[in-house]
Amino acid sequence: MSKALDGVRILDFTHVQSGPTCTQLLAWFGADVIKVERAGAGDITREQLRDITDVDSLYFTMLNHNKRSVTIDTKNPEGKLVLEALIQKCDVLVENFAPGALDRMGFTWERIQELNPRMIVASVKGFGPGPYEDCKVYENVAQCAGGAASTTGFDDGPPVVSGAQIGDSGTGLHLALGIVTALYQRTQTGRGQKVLAAMQDGVLNLCRVKLRDQQRLERTGTMKEYPQYPNGTFGEAVPRAGNASGGGQPGWILKCKGWETDPNAYIYFITQAPVWAKICNVIGKEDWATDPNYATPAARLPHLKDIFAEIERWTMTKTKFEAMQILNKYDIPCGPILSMKEIAEEPSLRKTGTIVEVDHPTRGKYLTVGNPIKLSDSPTEVKRSPLLGEHTDEVMTELGYSPEQISALRTAGAI
Ligand code: COA
């Protein structure tokens, strides 16, 4: 079966996490992704957090599936010529170097346009134009600068970063959307363009509801669904909301049977208004369905702590899966807190290709997260990540280099 991005060639100059997640997605959609790395070293993540000596780390393998790897020293004059040939052949150049690195290599936007006016140049940077535009940025810096850390955690504790890599993988997703959009526009204009996804912007986009709350707070001085209401105090900025739901239906994380020994024996429970009477029935508080202090969402807001304490008395008598089964029967929105071990072993996620087992020549079998976006006409087949420079000769041959030229470039240290 053909793939959505068949025929699209990506010159992948990405490293670490943010950029590679973007190009991996494009590869899963069928683009030919040619990853350029430095000979002898490669993407730094190949050797970071290794669990097997001298074998590409899971960090690298899980972010670079379905790509080809070529080694080019882009600071070597002959290496630069190879890169120029690739720029002329590819549709998109994706990079997430520190600010200015591509220019310092001699590949400014103007130079790239000279070589290939149809080229889309897509970049992840930590910050957009402004006071921090020259800064190097990693995941947690973006979570802090994008509003996630100040709004995550509990009121009486410090800011907390999330386990979800919203700065890196989140920005990679934003960039991928920018790239396919630019490819679509190119079908009309025939021109390439620059695509920028700044990590601060990406995180802020994912924290949109917190900017909503900032403005609500400034107007009304309070937010009734936050745990600070009614007995705590609100300051000038959106406070950390603990496990309160980000939407209009109050929710909280509640203990389940076994919580004393299992750190994940918890369930997320949402007191959705339309099923309030059913919630009251399930937990044995039928009178709350008609009691004026509890019957309406507005009446319940000052009592949320007591309500969740009462519901928790019920959830603590069930495992998270038993509670889930019972609550689902009544359409009460809830979700078990799943550990990574439980997720890795979940058969339904294997079945949909969301968790995939991949075989690697030096690592053997390992698990990865497959493509979370499913296209009915462009199914994803997850293929192992490339070894460093595995496709250098293949790609060089496609560019028209003879075996003798390839060997001379290798001797000169250009590839
Ligand atoms: N041949 C020759 N040189 C190469 C090369 C190649 N194939 N590939 C990379 N290089 C060079 C670059 O040109 C750069 O050289 P310069 O500093 O002389 O200009 C150098 O390698 C290092 O690149 P840099 O991006 O600065 O790497 P770093 O390890 O110092 O910084 C980051 C890493 C992630 C902090 C930085 O790249 C960054 O801020 N990126 C943008 C934001 C981002 O994506 N962050 C999240 C990463 S998950």
CSV table of C-alpha atoms and ligand atoms in Angstrom, one decimal:
chain,number,residue,atom,x,y,z
A,1,MET,CA,0.0,0.0,0.0
A,2,SER,CA,1.3,3.5,-0.8
A,3,LYS,CA,2.1,5.9,2.0
A,4,ALA,CA,0.8,9.5,2.5
A,5,LEU,CA,4.2,11.1,2.2
A,6,ASP,CA,5.6,8.8,-0.5
A,7,GLY,CA,8.1,10.7,-2.7
A,8,VAL,CA,8.8,13.4,0.0
A,9,ARG,CA,12.5,13.5,0.8
A,10,ILE,CA,13.6,14.9,4.2
A,11,LEU,CA,17.1,16.0,4.9
A,12,ASP,CA,17.2,15.2,8.6
A,13,PHE,CA,19.7,17.3,10.5
A,14,THR,CA,18.0,16.7,13.9
A,15,HIS,CA,19.5,15.3,17.1
A,16,VAL,CA,18.5,14.5,20.7
A,17,GLN,CA,14.7,14.4,21.0
A,18,SER,CA,12.6,17.3,19.7
A,19,GLY,CA,13.7,17.2,16.0
A,20,PRO,CA,14.0,13.4,15.8
A,21,THR,CA,10.4,12.9,17.0
A,22,CYS,CA,9.2,15.1,14.1
A,23,THR,CA,11.2,13.4,11.4
A,24,GLN,CA,10.3,10.0,12.8
A,25,LEU,CA,6.6,10.8,12.4
A,26,LEU,CA,7.2,12.0,8.8
A,27,ALA,CA,9.1,8.7,8.1
A,28,TRP,CA,6.1,6.8,9.5
A,29,PHE,CA,3.9,8.6,7.1
A,30,GLY,CA,6.1,7.4,4.2
A,31,ALA,CA,8.7,10.2,3.7
A,32,ASP,CA,12.3,9.1,2.9
A,33,VAL,CA,14.2,10.5,5.9
A,34,ILE,CA,17.9,10.8,5.5
A,35,LYS,CA,19.6,11.5,8.8
A,36,VAL,CA,22.9,13.3,8.6
A,37,GLU,CA,25.3,12.6,11.4
A,38,ARG,CA,29.0,13.2,12.1
A,39,ALA,CA,31.2,10.2,11.3
A,40,GLY,CA,32.5,8.4,14.4
A,41,ALA,CA,30.1,10.2,16.7
A,42,GLY,CA,26.6,10.6,15.4
A,43,ASP,CA,23.6,11.8,17.3
A,44,ILE,CA,24.7,12.2,20.9
A,45,THR,CA,21.8,10.1,22.1
A,46,ARG,CA,23.3,7.0,20.4
A,47,GLU,CA,25.5,6.8,23.5
A,48,GLN,CA,23.4,8.4,26.2
A,49,LEU,CA,21.7,6.4,28.9
A,50,ARG,CA,23.0,3.2,27.3
A,51,ASP,CA,21.7,-0.1,28.9
A,52,ILE,CA,24.0,-2.3,26.7
A,53,THR,CA,27.7,-1.5,26.2
A,54,ASP,CA,28.6,-0.2,22.6
A,55,VAL,CA,25.0,-0.7,21.4
A,56,ASP,CA,22.8,2.2,20.3
A,57,SER,CA,20.8,3.3,23.3
A,58,LEU,CA,17.0,3.0,23.6
A,59,TYR,CA,17.0,6.8,23.7
A,60,PHE,CA,18.3,6.8,20.1
A,61,THR,CA,16.5,3.7,18.7
A,62,MET,CA,13.1,4.8,20.0
A,63,LEU,CA,13.3,8.2,18.3
A,64,ASN,CA,14.9,7.3,14.9
A,65,HIS,CA,12.9,4.5,13.4
A,66,ASN,CA,12.3,4.2,9.6
A,67,LYS,CA,15.2,6.6,8.8
A,68,ARG,CA,18.4,6.2,6.8
A,69,SER,CA,21.7,7.3,8.3
A,70,VAL,CA,24.5,9.0,6.4
A,71,THR,CA,27.7,10.4,7.8
A,72,ILE,CA,28.9,13.8,6.5
A,73,ASP,CA,31.3,16.2,8.1
A,74,THR,CA,29.5,19.4,7.1
A,75,LYS,CA,32.4,21.5,8.2
A,76,ASN,CA,34.7,19.8,5.7
A,77,PRO,CA,34.7,21.6,2.2
A,78,GLU,CA,34.0,18.3,0.4
A,79,GLY,CA,31.4,17.3,2.9
A,80,LYS,CA,29.7,20.6,2.3
A,81,LEU,CA,29.5,19.8,-1.4
A,82,VAL,CA,27.8,16.5,-0.5
A,83,LEU,CA,25.3,18.4,1.6
A,84,GLU,CA,24.7,20.8,-1.2
A,85,ALA,CA,23.8,17.9,-3.5
A,86,LEU,CA,21.4,16.6,-0.8
A,87,ILE,CA,19.8,20.0,-0.4
A,88,GLN,CA,19.2,20.1,-4.2
A,89,LYS,CA,17.5,16.6,-4.0
A,90,CYS,CA,15.4,17.0,-0.9
A,91,ASP,CA,12.1,18.7,-0.2
A,92,VAL,CA,12.5,19.6,3.5
A,93,LEU,CA,15.5,20.3,5.7
A,94,VAL,CA,14.7,19.7,9.4
A,95,GLU,CA,17.1,20.9,12.1
A,96,ASN,CA,17.2,21.6,15.8
A,97,PHE,CA,20.8,22.8,16.3
A,98,ALA,CA,21.6,25.5,18.7
A,99,PRO,CA,20.7,29.0,17.3
A,100,GLY,CA,23.0,30.0,14.4
A,101,ALA,CA,24.7,26.6,14.0
A,102,LEU,CA,23.3,26.1,10.4
A,103,ASP,CA,24.4,29.6,9.4
A,104,ARG,CA,27.9,29.0,10.9
A,105,MET,CA,28.1,25.9,8.7
A,106,GLY,CA,27.5,28.2,5.8
A,107,PHE,CA,24.0,27.1,5.1
A,108,THR,CA,22.0,30.2,5.6
A,109,TRP,CA,18.3,30.5,4.4
A,110,GLU,CA,19.5,32.5,1.4
A,111,ARG,CA,22.2,29.9,0.5
A,112,ILE,CA,19.7,27.1,0.8
A,113,GLN,CA,17.2,29.0,-1.4
A,114,GLU,CA,19.9,29.5,-4.0
A,115,LEU,CA,20.5,25.8,-4.1
A,116,ASN,CA,16.8,24.8,-4.0
A,117,PRO,CA,14.0,27.4,-4.0
A,118,ARG,CA,11.5,24.7,-3.2
A,119,MET,CA,13.2,23.7,0.0
A,120,ILE,CA,11.3,24.0,3.2
A,121,VAL,CA,13.6,24.7,6.1
A,122,ALA,CA,12.0,23.6,9.4
A,123,SER,CA,13.6,24.4,12.8
A,124,VAL,CA,13.0,23.7,16.4
A,125,LYS,CA,14.5,26.3,18.6
A,126,GLY,CA,14.1,26.9,22.4
A,127,PHE,CA,12.7,30.4,22.0
A,128,GLY,CA,11.3,32.5,19.2
A,129,PRO,CA,12.7,35.9,18.4
A,130,GLY,CA,13.2,38.0,21.6
A,131,PRO,CA,15.5,38.2,24.6
A,132,TYR,CA,16.2,34.4,24.8
A,133,GLU,CA,16.5,33.6,21.1
A,134,ASP,CA,20.2,32.7,21.3
A,135,CYS,CA,19.7,30.3,24.2
A,136,LYS,CA,20.2,26.5,24.1
A,137,VAL,CA,17.2,24.7,25.5
A,138,TYR,CA,16.3,21.3,26.7
A,139,GLU,CA,13.0,19.8,27.6
A,140,ASN,CA,12.6,21.0,31.2
A,141,VAL,CA,13.8,24.5,30.4
A,142,ALA,CA,10.9,24.7,27.9
A,143,GLN,CA,8.4,23.3,30.4
A,144,CYS,CA,9.5,26.0,32.9
A,145,ALA,CA,9.5,28.8,30.3
A,146,GLY,CA,6.2,27.8,28.7
A,147,GLY,CA,4.1,27.9,31.8
A,148,ALA,CA,3.8,24.1,32.5
A,149,ALA,CA,6.0,24.0,35.6
A,150,SER,CA,4.5,26.9,37.4
A,151,THR,CA,1.0,25.4,37.0
A,152,THR,CA,2.0,21.8,37.8
A,153,GLY,CA,2.3,20.3,41.3
A,154,PHE,CA,0.6,21.1,44.6
A,155,ASP,CA,0.0,24.5,46.2
A,156,ASP,CA,2.3,23.8,49.1
A,157,GLY,CA,5.2,22.5,47.0
A,158,PRO,CA,7.6,23.7,44.4
A,159,PRO,CA,6.9,23.9,40.6
A,160,VAL,CA,7.0,20.4,39.0
A,161,VAL,CA,7.9,19.3,35.5
A,162,SER,CA,5.8,16.6,33.8
A,163,GLY,CA,6.9,13.2,32.7
A,164,ALA,CA,5.3,13.9,29.4
A,165,GLN,CA,7.9,15.4,27.1
A,166,ILE,CA,5.8,18.3,26.0
A,167,GLY,CA,8.8,20.5,25.3
A,168,ASP,CA,10.6,18.1,23.0
A,169,SER,CA,8.1,15.6,21.6
A,170,GLY,CA,5.3,18.2,21.8
A,171,THR,CA,7.3,20.7,19.8
A,172,GLY,CA,8.3,17.9,17.3
A,173,LEU,CA,4.6,17.3,16.7
A,174,HIS,CA,4.0,21.1,16.2
A,175,LEU,CA,6.9,21.2,13.7
A,176,ALA,CA,5.6,18.1,11.8
A,177,LEU,CA,2.3,19.9,11.3
A,178,GLY,CA,4.1,23.0,10.1
A,179,ILE,CA,6.1,20.9,7.6
A,180,VAL,CA,3.1,19.2,6.0
A,181,THR,CA,1.3,22.5,5.9
A,182,ALA,CA,4.2,24.1,4.1
A,183,LEU,CA,4.4,21.1,1.7
A,184,TYR,CA,0.7,21.6,1.0
A,185,GLN,CA,1.2,25.4,0.4
A,186,ARG,CA,4.1,24.6,-1.9
A,187,THR,CA,1.8,22.7,-4.2
A,188,GLN,CA,0.1,26.1,-4.9
A,189,THR,CA,3.1,28.5,-4.8
A,190,GLY,CA,6.0,26.3,-5.9
A,191,ARG,CA,8.1,27.9,-3.2
A,192,GLY,CA,9.7,26.7,0.0
A,193,GLN,CA,9.4,28.6,3.3
A,194,LYS,CA,10.8,28.7,6.8
A,195,VAL,CA,8.9,26.8,9.5
A,196,LEU,CA,9.8,27.6,13.1
A,197,ALA,CA,8.5,25.8,16.2
A,198,ALA,CA,9.8,27.3,19.4
A,199,MET,CA,9.7,25.0,22.4
A,200,GLN,CA,8.4,27.8,24.7
A,201,ASP,CA,5.6,28.4,22.2
A,202,GLY,CA,4.8,24.7,21.9
A,203,VAL,CA,4.6,24.2,25.7
A,204,LEU,CA,2.5,27.4,26.1
A,205,ASN,CA,0.1,26.1,23.3
A,206,LEU,CA,-0.4,23.0,25.4
A,207,CYS,CA,-0.9,25.1,28.5
A,208,ARG,CA,-3.5,27.3,26.8
A,209,VAL,CA,-6.1,26.5,29.5
A,210,LYS,CA,-3.8,28.0,32.1
A,211,LEU,CA,-3.7,31.3,30.3
A,212,ARG,CA,-7.5,31.1,30.2
A,213,ASP,CA,-7.4,30.7,34.0
A,214,GLN,CA,-5.0,33.6,34.4
A,215,GLN,CA,-7.5,35.9,32.8
A,216,ARG,CA,-10.4,34.4,34.8
A,217,LEU,CA,-8.4,34.9,38.0
A,218,GLU,CA,-7.6,38.5,37.2
A,219,ARG,CA,-11.3,39.2,36.5
A,220,THR,CA,-12.9,37.4,39.4
A,221,GLY,CA,-10.2,36.9,41.9
A,222,THR,CA,-11.1,33.2,42.3
A,223,MET,CA,-11.5,29.9,40.5
A,224,LYS,CA,-14.0,27.7,42.1
A,225,GLU,CA,-12.8,24.4,40.6
A,226,TYR,CA,-9.3,24.9,42.0
A,227,PRO,CA,-8.4,23.2,45.3
A,228,GLN,CA,-7.6,26.6,46.8
A,229,TYR,CA,-11.4,27.3,46.8
A,230,PRO,CA,-13.1,28.0,49.1
A,231,ASN,CA,-10.7,27.9,52.1
A,232,GLY,CA,-7.3,28.8,50.6
A,233,THR,CA,-6.1,32.0,49.0
A,234,PHE,CA,-5.4,33.0,45.4
A,235,GLY,CA,-2.4,35.2,44.5
A,236,GLU,CA,-1.8,37.1,41.3
A,237,ALA,CA,-0.9,34.2,39.1
A,238,VAL,CA,-2.6,30.9,38.3
A,239,PRO,CA,-1.7,28.6,41.2
A,240,ARG,CA,-0.7,24.9,41.0
A,241,ALA,CA,-4.0,22.9,40.8
A,242,GLY,CA,-2.8,19.6,42.1
A,243,ASN,CA,-4.9,17.0,40.4
A,244,ALA,CA,-7.9,19.2,39.7
A,245,SER,CA,-9.4,18.8,36.3
A,246,GLY,CA,-8.4,21.4,33.7
A,247,GLY,CA,-12.0,21.6,32.4
A,248,GLY,CA,-15.4,22.4,33.7
A,249,GLN,CA,-16.1,19.0,35.2
A,250,PRO,CA,-14.4,18.6,38.6
A,251,GLY,CA,-12.0,15.6,38.9
A,252,TRP,CA,-9.4,14.3,41.3
A,253,ILE,CA,-7.1,11.3,41.8
A,254,LEU,CA,-8.4,8.9,44.4
A,255,LYS,CA,-6.9,5.9,46.2
A,256,CYS,CA,-8.0,2.4,45.3
A,257,LYS,CA,-7.6,-0.9,47.0
A,258,GLY,CA,-3.9,-1.7,47.5
A,259,TRP,CA,-2.7,2.0,47.5
A,260,GLU,CA,-0.7,1.3,50.7
A,261,THR,CA,1.8,-0.8,48.8
A,262,ASP,CA,1.2,-0.1,45.1
A,263,PRO,CA,2.2,3.5,44.2
A,264,ASN,CA,-0.2,3.4,41.2
A,265,ALA,CA,-3.3,2.0,42.9
A,266,TYR,CA,-5.3,5.1,42.1
A,267,ILE,CA,-8.0,6.2,39.7
A,268,TYR,CA,-8.9,9.5,38.2
A,269,PHE,CA,-12.5,10.2,38.9
A,270,ILE,CA,-14.6,12.9,37.2
A,271,THR,CA,-17.8,14.1,38.7
A,272,GLN,CA,-19.4,14.9,35.4
A,273,ALA,CA,-22.7,16.7,35.9
A,274,PRO,CA,-25.0,14.6,33.7
A,275,VAL,CA,-24.1,11.4,35.7
A,276,TRP,CA,-24.2,13.0,39.2
A,277,ALA,CA,-27.2,10.9,40.2
A,278,LYS,CA,-25.5,7.7,39.1
A,279,ILE,CA,-22.4,8.7,41.1
A,280,CYS,CA,-24.5,9.2,44.2
A,281,ASN,CA,-26.1,5.7,43.6
A,282,VAL,CA,-22.8,3.9,43.1
A,283,ILE,CA,-21.2,5.4,46.3
A,284,GLY,CA,-24.3,4.9,48.4
A,285,LYS,CA,-25.1,8.6,48.9
A,286,GLU,CA,-28.4,8.6,47.1
A,287,ASP,CA,-29.6,11.6,49.1
A,288,TRP,CA,-26.9,13.8,47.5
A,289,ALA,CA,-28.8,13.6,44.2
A,290,THR,CA,-31.6,15.8,45.5
A,291,ASP,CA,-29.9,17.6,48.5
A,292,PRO,CA,-29.8,21.3,47.4
A,293,ASN,CA,-26.2,21.4,48.8
A,294,TYR,CA,-25.1,18.8,46.3
A,295,ALA,CA,-27.6,18.5,43.5
A,296,THR,CA,-26.2,21.1,41.1
A,297,PRO,CA,-22.6,21.7,39.9
A,298,ALA,CA,-22.5,25.2,41.4
A,299,ALA,CA,-23.8,23.9,44.8
A,300,ARG,CA,-21.1,21.2,44.8
A,301,LEU,CA,-18.1,23.5,44.1
A,302,PRO,CA,-17.6,24.5,47.8
A,303,HIS,CA,-17.8,20.9,48.9
A,304,LEU,CA,-15.5,19.2,46.3
A,305,LYS,CA,-13.0,18.1,48.9
A,306,ASP,CA,-15.7,16.4,51.0
A,307,ILE,CA,-17.3,14.9,47.9
A,308,PHE,CA,-14.0,13.4,46.7
A,309,ALA,CA,-13.3,12.1,50.2
A,310,GLU,CA,-16.6,10.3,50.2
A,311,ILE,CA,-16.1,8.9,46.7
A,312,GLU,CA,-12.6,7.7,47.8
A,313,ARG,CA,-14.2,5.8,50.7
A,314,TRP,CA,-15.9,3.8,47.9
A,315,THR,CA,-12.9,3.6,45.5
A,316,MET,CA,-10.7,2.3,48.3
A,317,THR,CA,-12.9,-0.8,48.4
A,318,LYS,CA,-12.1,-1.7,44.8
A,319,THR,CA,-9.0,-2.2,42.7
A,320,LYS,CA,-8.6,0.5,40.0
A,321,PHE,CA,-9.7,-2.0,37.4
A,322,GLU,CA,-12.8,-3.1,39.3
A,323,ALA,CA,-13.7,0.6,39.9
A,324,MET,CA,-13.2,1.3,36.2
A,325,GLN,CA,-15.5,-1.6,35.2
A,326,ILE,CA,-18.3,-0.5,37.6
A,327,LEU,CA,-18.1,3.2,36.7
A,328,ASN,CA,-18.0,2.6,33.0
A,329,LYS,CA,-21.3,0.7,33.2
A,330,TYR,CA,-22.8,4.0,34.3
A,331,ASP,CA,-20.9,6.2,31.9
A,332,ILE,CA,-19.0,7.9,34.7
A,333,PRO,CA,-15.7,9.2,33.2
A,334,CYS,CA,-12.7,7.8,35.0
A,335,GLY,CA,-9.3,6.4,34.3
A,336,PRO,CA,-6.9,4.0,36.1
A,337,ILE,CA,-3.4,5.4,36.9
A,338,LEU,CA,-1.4,3.0,34.7
A,339,SER,CA,2.3,2.3,35.4
A,340,MET,CA,4.7,2.0,32.4
A,341,LYS,CA,4.9,-1.7,33.2
A,342,GLU,CA,1.1,-2.1,32.9
A,343,ILE,CA,1.2,-0.1,29.6
A,344,ALA,CA,4.0,-2.1,28.2
A,345,GLU,CA,2.1,-5.3,28.9
A,346,GLU,CA,-1.3,-4.1,27.7
A,347,PRO,CA,-2.4,-6.4,24.8
A,348,SER,CA,-4.8,-3.9,23.2
A,349,LEU,CA,-2.0,-1.4,22.7
A,350,ARG,CA,0.1,-4.1,21.0
A,351,LYS,CA,-2.8,-4.9,18.8
A,352,THR,CA,-3.2,-1.3,17.6
A,353,GLY,CA,0.5,-0.8,16.9
A,354,THR,CA,0.7,1.8,19.6
A,355,ILE,CA,3.3,-0.4,21.5
A,356,VAL,CA,5.5,-2.3,19.0
A,357,GLU,CA,8.2,-4.9,19.4
A,358,VAL,CA,11.2,-4.1,17.1
A,359,ASP,CA,14.2,-6.3,16.3
A,360,HIS,CA,17.6,-4.6,16.1
A,361,PRO,CA,20.8,-6.2,14.8
A,362,THR,CA,23.0,-5.4,17.8
A,363,ARG,CA,20.4,-4.8,20.5
A,364,GLY,CA,17.9,-7.6,19.8
A,365,LYS,CA,14.2,-7.1,20.6
A,366,TYR,CA,12.9,-4.0,22.4
A,367,LEU,CA,9.6,-2.2,22.8
A,368,THR,CA,8.8,1.1,21.4
A,369,VAL,CA,5.9,3.5,21.0
A,370,GLY,CA,4.6,3.2,17.5
A,371,ASN,CA,2.8,5.9,15.5
A,372,PRO,CA,0.0,7.4,17.7
A,373,ILE,CA,-1.7,8.8,14.6
A,374,LYS,CA,-3.4,6.1,12.5
A,375,LEU,CA,-4.2,6.8,8.9
A,376,SER,CA,-6.5,4.2,7.2
A,377,ASP,CA,-4.8,4.6,3.8
A,378,SER,CA,-1.3,5.0,5.1
A,379,PRO,CA,-0.6,2.3,7.7
A,380,THR,CA,2.6,2.6,9.7
A,381,GLU,CA,5.2,-0.2,9.7
A,382,VAL,CA,7.8,0.5,12.4
A,383,LYS,CA,11.3,-0.3,11.1
A,384,ARG,CA,14.4,-0.3,13.3
A,385,SER,CA,16.6,2.7,13.6
A,386,PRO,CA,19.7,2.8,11.3
A,387,LEU,CA,23.2,2.1,12.5
A,388,LEU,CA,25.5,5.1,12.2
A,389,GLY,CA,26.3,5.7,8.6
A,390,GLU,CA,24.5,2.5,7.5
A,391,HIS,CA,23.2,4.1,4.4
A,392,THR,CA,26.0,6.5,3.5
A,393,ASP,CA,27.1,4.5,0.4
A,394,GLU,CA,23.5,3.9,-0.7
A,395,VAL,CA,22.6,7.6,-0.5
A,396,MET,CA,25.9,8.7,-2.1
A,397,THR,CA,25.3,6.3,-5.0
A,398,GLU,CA,21.7,7.8,-5.4
A,399,LEU,CA,23.3,11.2,-5.6
A,400,GLY,CA,25.5,10.0,-8.5
A,401,TYR,CA,28.8,9.4,-6.7
A,402,SER,CA,30.9,6.5,-8.0
A,403,PRO,CA,32.4,3.9,-5.6
A,404,GLU,CA,35.9,5.5,-6.2
A,405,GLN,CA,34.6,9.0,-5.4
A,406,ILE,CA,32.9,7.6,-2.2
A,407,SER,CA,36.1,6.0,-1.1
A,408,ALA,CA,38.1,9.2,-1.8
A,409,LEU,CA,35.6,11.3,0.2
A,410,ARG,CA,35.9,8.7,3.1
A,411,THR,CA,39.6,8.9,3.0
A,412,ALA,CA,39.4,12.7,3.1
A,413,GLY,CA,37.2,12.5,6.2
A,414,ALA,CA,34.3,14.2,4.4
A,415,ILE,CA,31.8,11.4,4.9
B,1,COA,N1,29.3,17.8,10.8
B,1,COA,C1,30.0,18.8,11.4
B,1,COA,N2,29.5,19.5,12.4
B,1,COA,C2,28.3,19.2,12.9
B,1,COA,C3,27.5,18.2,12.3
B,1,COA,C4,28.1,17.4,11.2
B,1,COA,N3,27.4,16.5,10.6
B,1,COA,N4,26.4,18.1,13.0
B,1,COA,C5,26.4,19.0,13.9
B,1,COA,N5,27.6,19.7,13.9
B,1,COA,C6,28.0,20.8,14.7
B,1,COA,C7,27.1,22.0,14.6
B,1,COA,O1,27.4,22.8,13.5
B,1,COA,C8,27.6,22.8,15.9
B,1,COA,O2,28.8,23.5,15.6
B,1,COA,P1,29.0,25.0,16.1
B,1,COA,O3,28.7,25.1,17.5
B,1,COA,O4,30.5,25.2,15.8
B,1,COA,O5,28.2,25.9,15.3
B,1,COA,C9,27.9,21.6,16.9
B,1,COA,O6,27.9,20.4,16.1
B,1,COA,C10,27.0,21.4,18.0
B,1,COA,O7,25.6,21.7,17.7
B,1,COA,P2,24.6,22.1,18.8
B,1,COA,O8,23.3,22.2,18.3
B,1,COA,O9,25.1,23.4,19.4
B,1,COA,O10,24.7,21.0,19.9
B,1,COA,P3,24.9,21.0,21.5
B,1,COA,O11,25.0,19.6,21.9
B,1,COA,O12,25.9,21.9,22.0
B,1,COA,O13,23.4,21.6,22.0
B,1,COA,C11,21.0,21.5,22.2
B,1,COA,C12,22.3,20.7,22.0
B,1,COA,C13,19.9,20.6,22.1
B,1,COA,C14,21.0,22.3,23.5
B,1,COA,C15,21.0,22.6,21.0
B,1,COA,O14,21.1,21.9,19.8
B,1,COA,C16,19.7,23.4,21.0
B,1,COA,O15,19.4,24.3,21.8
B,1,COA,N6,18.8,23.1,20.0
B,1,COA,C17,17.5,23.8,19.8
B,1,COA,C18,16.5,23.4,20.8
B,1,COA,C19,16.2,22.0,20.9
B,1,COA,O16,15.9,21.3,20.0
B,1,COA,N7,16.3,21.5,22.1
B,1,COA,C20,15.9,20.2,22.5
B,1,COA,C21,16.7,19.1,22.2
B,1,COA,S1,15.9,17.6,22.6
